[in-house]
Structures are given as C-alpha cells and as structure tokens.
MMTF fields as JSON, N, C-alpha, C and O atoms, coordinates in Angstrom:
{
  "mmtfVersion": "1.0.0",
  "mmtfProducer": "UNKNOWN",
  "numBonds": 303,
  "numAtoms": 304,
  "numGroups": 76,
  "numChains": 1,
  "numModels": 1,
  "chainsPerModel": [1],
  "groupsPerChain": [76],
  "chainIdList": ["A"],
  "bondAtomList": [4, 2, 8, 6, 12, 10, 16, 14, 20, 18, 24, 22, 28, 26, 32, 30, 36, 34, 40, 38, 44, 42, 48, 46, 52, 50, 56, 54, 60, 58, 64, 62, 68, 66, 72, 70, 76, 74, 80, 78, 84, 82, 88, 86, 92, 90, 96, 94, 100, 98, 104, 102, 108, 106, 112, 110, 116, 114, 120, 118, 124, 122, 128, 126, 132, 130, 136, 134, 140, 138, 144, 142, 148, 146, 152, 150, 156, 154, 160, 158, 164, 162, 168, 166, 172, 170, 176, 174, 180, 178, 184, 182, 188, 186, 192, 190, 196, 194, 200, 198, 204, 202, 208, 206, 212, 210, 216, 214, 220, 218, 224, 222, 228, 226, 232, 230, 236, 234, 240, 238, 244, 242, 248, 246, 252, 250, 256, 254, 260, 258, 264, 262, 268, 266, 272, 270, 276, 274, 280, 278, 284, 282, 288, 286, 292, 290, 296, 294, 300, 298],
  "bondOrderList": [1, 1, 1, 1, 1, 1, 1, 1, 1, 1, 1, 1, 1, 1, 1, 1, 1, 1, 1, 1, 1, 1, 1, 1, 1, 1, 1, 1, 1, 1, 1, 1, 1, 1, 1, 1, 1, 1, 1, 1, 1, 1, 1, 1, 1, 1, 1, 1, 1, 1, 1, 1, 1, 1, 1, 1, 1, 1, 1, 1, 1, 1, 1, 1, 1, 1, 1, 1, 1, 1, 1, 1, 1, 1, 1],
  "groupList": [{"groupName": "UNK", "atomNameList": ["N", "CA", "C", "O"], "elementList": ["N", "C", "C", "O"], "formalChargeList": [0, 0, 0, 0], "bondAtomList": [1, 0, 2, 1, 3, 2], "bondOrderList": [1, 1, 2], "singleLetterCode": "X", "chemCompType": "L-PEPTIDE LINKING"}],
  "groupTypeList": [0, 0, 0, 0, 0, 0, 0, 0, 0, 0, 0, 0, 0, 0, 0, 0, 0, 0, 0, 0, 0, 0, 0, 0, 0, 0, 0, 0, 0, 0, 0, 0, 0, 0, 0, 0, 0, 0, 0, 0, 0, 0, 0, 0, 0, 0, 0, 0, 0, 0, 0, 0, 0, 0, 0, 0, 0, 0, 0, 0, 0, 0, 0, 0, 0, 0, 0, 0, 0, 0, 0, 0, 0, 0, 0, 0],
  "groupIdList": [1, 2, 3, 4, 5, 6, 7, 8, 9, 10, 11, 12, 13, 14, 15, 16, 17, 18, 19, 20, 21, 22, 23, 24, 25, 26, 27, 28, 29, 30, 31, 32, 33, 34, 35, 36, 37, 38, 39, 40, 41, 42, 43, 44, 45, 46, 47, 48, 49, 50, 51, 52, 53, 54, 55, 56, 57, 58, 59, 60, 61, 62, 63, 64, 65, 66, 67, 68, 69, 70, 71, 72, 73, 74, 75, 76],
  "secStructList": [7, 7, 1, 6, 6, 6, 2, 2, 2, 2, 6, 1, 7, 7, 6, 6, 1, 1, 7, 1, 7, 1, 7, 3, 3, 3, 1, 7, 4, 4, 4, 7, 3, 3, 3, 7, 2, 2, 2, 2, 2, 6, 1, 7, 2, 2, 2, 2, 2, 2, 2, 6, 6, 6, 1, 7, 7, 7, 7, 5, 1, 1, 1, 1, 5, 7, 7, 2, 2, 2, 2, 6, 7, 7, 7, 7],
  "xCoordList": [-153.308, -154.22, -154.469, -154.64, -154.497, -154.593, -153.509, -153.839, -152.147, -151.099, -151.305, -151.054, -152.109, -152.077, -152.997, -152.911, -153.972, -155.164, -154.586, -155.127, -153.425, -152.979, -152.78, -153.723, -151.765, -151.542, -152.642, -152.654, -153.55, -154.678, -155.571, -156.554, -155.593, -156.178, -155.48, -155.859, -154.755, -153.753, -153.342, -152.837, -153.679, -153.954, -155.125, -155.1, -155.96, -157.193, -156.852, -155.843, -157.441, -157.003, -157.751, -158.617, -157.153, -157.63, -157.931, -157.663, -158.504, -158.891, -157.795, -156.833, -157.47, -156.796, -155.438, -154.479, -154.969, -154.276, -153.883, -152.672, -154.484, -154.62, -155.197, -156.387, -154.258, -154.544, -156.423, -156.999, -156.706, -158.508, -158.171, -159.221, -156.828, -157.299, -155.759, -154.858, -155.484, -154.157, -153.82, -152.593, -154.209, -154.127, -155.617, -156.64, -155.439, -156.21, -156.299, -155.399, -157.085, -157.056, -157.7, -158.586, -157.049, -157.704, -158.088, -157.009, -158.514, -158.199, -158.3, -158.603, -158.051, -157.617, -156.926, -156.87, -156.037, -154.87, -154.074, -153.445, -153.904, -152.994, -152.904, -151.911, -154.076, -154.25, -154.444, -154.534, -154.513, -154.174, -153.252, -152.138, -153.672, -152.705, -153.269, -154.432, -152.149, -152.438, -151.548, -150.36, -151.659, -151.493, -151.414, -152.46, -150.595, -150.779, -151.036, -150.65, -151.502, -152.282, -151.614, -152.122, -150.36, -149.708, -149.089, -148.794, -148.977, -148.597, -149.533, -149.276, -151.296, -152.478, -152.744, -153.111, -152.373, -152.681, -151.232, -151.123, -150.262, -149.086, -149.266, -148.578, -150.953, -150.682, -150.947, -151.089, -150.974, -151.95, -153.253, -153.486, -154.155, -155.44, -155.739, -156.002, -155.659, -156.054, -156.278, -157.285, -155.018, -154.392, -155.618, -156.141, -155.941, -156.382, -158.159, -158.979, -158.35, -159.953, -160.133, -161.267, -159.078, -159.607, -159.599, -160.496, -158.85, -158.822, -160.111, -160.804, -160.286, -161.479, -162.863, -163.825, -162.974, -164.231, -163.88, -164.632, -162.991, -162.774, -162.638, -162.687, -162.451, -161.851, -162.672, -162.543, -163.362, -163.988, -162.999, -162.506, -162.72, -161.45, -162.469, -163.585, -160.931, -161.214, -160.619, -159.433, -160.957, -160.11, -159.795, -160.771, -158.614, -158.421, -157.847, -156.868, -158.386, -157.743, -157.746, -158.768, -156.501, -156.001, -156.398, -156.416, -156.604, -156.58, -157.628, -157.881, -158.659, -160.202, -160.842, -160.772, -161.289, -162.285, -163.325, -164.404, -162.565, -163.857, -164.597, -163.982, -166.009, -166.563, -165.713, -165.066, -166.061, -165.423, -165.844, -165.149, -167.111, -167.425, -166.772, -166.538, -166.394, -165.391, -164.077, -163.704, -163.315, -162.018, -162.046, -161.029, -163.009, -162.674, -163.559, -164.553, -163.539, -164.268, -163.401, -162.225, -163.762, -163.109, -163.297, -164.343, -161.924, -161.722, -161.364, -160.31, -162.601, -162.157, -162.796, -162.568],
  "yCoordList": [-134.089, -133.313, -131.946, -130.973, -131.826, -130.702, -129.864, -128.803, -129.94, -128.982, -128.036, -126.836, -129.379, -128.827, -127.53, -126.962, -127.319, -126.356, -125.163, -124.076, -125.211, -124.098, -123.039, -122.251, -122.645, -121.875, -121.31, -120.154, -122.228, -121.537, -120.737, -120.306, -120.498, -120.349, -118.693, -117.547, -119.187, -117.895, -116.795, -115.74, -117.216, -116.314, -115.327, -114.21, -115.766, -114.798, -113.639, -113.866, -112.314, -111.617, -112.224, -113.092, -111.517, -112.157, -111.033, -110.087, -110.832, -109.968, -108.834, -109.496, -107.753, -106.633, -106.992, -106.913, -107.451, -107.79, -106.665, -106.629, -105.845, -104.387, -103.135, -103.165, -101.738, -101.033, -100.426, -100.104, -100.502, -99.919, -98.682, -98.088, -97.961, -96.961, -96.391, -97.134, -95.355, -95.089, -94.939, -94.92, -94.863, -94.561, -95.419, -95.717, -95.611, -95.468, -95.282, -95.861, -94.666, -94.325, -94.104, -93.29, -95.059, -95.725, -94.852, -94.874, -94.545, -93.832, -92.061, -91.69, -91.473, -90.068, -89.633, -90.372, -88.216, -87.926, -88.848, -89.46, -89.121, -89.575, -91.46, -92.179, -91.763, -93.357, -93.34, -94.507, -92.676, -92.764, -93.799, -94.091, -94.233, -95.495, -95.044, -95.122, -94.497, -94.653, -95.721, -95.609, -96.326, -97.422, -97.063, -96.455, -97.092, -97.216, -98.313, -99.181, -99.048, -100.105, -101.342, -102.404, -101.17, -102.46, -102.611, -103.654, -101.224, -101.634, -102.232, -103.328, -101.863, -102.703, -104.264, -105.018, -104.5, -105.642, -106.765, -107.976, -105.809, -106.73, -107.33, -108.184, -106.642, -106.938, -108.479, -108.981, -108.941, -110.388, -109.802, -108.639, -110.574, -111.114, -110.414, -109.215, -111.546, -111.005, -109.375, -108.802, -108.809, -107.308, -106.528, -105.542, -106.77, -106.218, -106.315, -105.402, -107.449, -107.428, -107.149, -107.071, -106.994, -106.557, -104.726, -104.025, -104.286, -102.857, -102.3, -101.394, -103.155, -103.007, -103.065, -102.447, -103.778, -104.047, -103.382, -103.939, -102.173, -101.967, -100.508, -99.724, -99.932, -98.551, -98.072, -98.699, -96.962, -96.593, -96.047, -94.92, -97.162, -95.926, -95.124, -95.009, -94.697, -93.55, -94.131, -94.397, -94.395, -94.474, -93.602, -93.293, -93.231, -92.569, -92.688, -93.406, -92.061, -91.971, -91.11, -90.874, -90.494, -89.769, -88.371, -87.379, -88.185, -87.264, -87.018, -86.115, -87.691, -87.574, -88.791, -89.78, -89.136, -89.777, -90.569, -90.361, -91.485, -92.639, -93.668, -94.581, -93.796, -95.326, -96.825, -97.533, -96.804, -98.179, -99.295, -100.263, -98.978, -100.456, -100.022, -100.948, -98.729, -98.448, -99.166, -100.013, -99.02, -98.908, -100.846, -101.458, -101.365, -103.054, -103.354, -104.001, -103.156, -103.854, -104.605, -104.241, -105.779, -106.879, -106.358, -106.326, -105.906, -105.676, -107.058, -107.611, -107.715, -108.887, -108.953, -109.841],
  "zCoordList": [-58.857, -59.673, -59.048, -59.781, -57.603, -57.119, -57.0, -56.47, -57.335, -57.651, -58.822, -58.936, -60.095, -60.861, -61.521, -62.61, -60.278, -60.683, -59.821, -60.023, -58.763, -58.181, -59.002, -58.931, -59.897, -60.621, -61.519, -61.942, -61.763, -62.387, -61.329, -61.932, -60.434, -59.473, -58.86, -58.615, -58.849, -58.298, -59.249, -58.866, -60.988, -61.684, -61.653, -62.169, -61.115, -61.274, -60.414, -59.745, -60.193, -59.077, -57.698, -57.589, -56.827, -55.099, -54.722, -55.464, -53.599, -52.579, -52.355, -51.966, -52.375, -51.598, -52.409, -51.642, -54.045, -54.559, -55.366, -55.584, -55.812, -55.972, -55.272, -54.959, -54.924, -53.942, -54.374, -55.413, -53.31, -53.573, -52.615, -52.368, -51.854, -51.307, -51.147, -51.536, -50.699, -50.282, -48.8, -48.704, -48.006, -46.639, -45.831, -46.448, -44.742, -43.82, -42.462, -41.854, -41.768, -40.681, -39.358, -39.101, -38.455, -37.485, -35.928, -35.335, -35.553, -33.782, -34.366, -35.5, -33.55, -33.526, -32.665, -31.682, -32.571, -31.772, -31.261, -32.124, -30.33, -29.796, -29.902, -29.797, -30.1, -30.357, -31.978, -32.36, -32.757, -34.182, -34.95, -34.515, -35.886, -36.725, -37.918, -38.311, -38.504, -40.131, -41.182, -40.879, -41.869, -43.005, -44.242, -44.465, -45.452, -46.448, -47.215, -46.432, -48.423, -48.342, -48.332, -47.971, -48.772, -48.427, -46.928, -46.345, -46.463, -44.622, -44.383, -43.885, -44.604, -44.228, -44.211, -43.309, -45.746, -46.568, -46.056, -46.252, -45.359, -44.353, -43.502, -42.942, -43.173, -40.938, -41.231, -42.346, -40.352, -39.706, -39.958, -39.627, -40.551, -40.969, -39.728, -39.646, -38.424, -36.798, -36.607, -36.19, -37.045, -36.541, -37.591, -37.072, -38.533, -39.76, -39.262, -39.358, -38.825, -38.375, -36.95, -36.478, -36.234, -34.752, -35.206, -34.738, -35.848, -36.432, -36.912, -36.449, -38.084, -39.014, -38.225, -38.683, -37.08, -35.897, -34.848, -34.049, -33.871, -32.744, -33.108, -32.161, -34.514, -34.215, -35.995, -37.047, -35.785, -37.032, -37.899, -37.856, -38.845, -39.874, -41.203, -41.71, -41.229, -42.357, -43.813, -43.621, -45.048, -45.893, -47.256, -47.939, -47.646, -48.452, -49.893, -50.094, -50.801, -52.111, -53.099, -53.743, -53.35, -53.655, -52.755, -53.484, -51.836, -50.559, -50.388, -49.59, -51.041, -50.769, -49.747, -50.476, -48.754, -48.173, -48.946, -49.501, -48.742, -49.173, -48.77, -48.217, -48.922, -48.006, -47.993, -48.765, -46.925, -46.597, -47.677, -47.985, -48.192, -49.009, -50.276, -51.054, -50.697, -52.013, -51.573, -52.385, -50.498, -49.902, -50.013, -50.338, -49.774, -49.185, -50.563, -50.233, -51.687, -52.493, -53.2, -53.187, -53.95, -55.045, -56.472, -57.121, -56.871, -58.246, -58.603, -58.29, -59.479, -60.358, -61.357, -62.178]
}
C-alpha cells in the first residue's frame, strides 16, 4: 500500500524543486564560492548546511540581491 501513495506524493512540488534564486554567494576574495542553483541544490545536504551556517551568503536574482528568506522559500 505504501508504493502505492509514492507517486502521489512526489507529484506535489518539494523543497528547492524550482530555482528561487540564480546565484549564490558564499566567503569573499579569495575564500569565495559562488553556485548557481542547481550546482547548490547538487551539493550534499551536509555541504549545503555547513555553508548555509558557517559563511554569510549572498543570494541572487536576476542580478539583484535578495533575502535569504526570499532565496530558501517553498513555492507550493
């Protein structure tokens, strides 16, 4: 019975399933990491929250700066 509710499930949208930003950007000069949102939405979970908690990013869309709670929000 539980196979069968998978697919219904995985239809709805998920988390970071659509881009909410185009870039982001971690460090400055020389320790800098920038991402576009599917390089982001690639890393390891791990890689993605030691980032998101250790280094203040920046996120962007369409070449404008935007808050983080715009950038990580759930379009559903």
């Amino acid at each position: 019975m539980m196979a069968a509710t998978q697919p219904t499930l995985r239809s709805r949208p998920q988390f970071l399933d659509e881009p909410t930003f185009d870039e982001v950007v971690f460090g400055e000069g020389e320790t800098e990491q920038r991402f576009g949102f599917q390089e982001f939405r690639d890393l390891p979970l791990r890689n993605r929250v030691h980032l998101l908690l250790s280094k203040l990013p920046k996120f962007y869309l369409g070449g404008a700066e935007i808050s983080r709670a715009e950038a990580m929000r759930f379009k559903g």
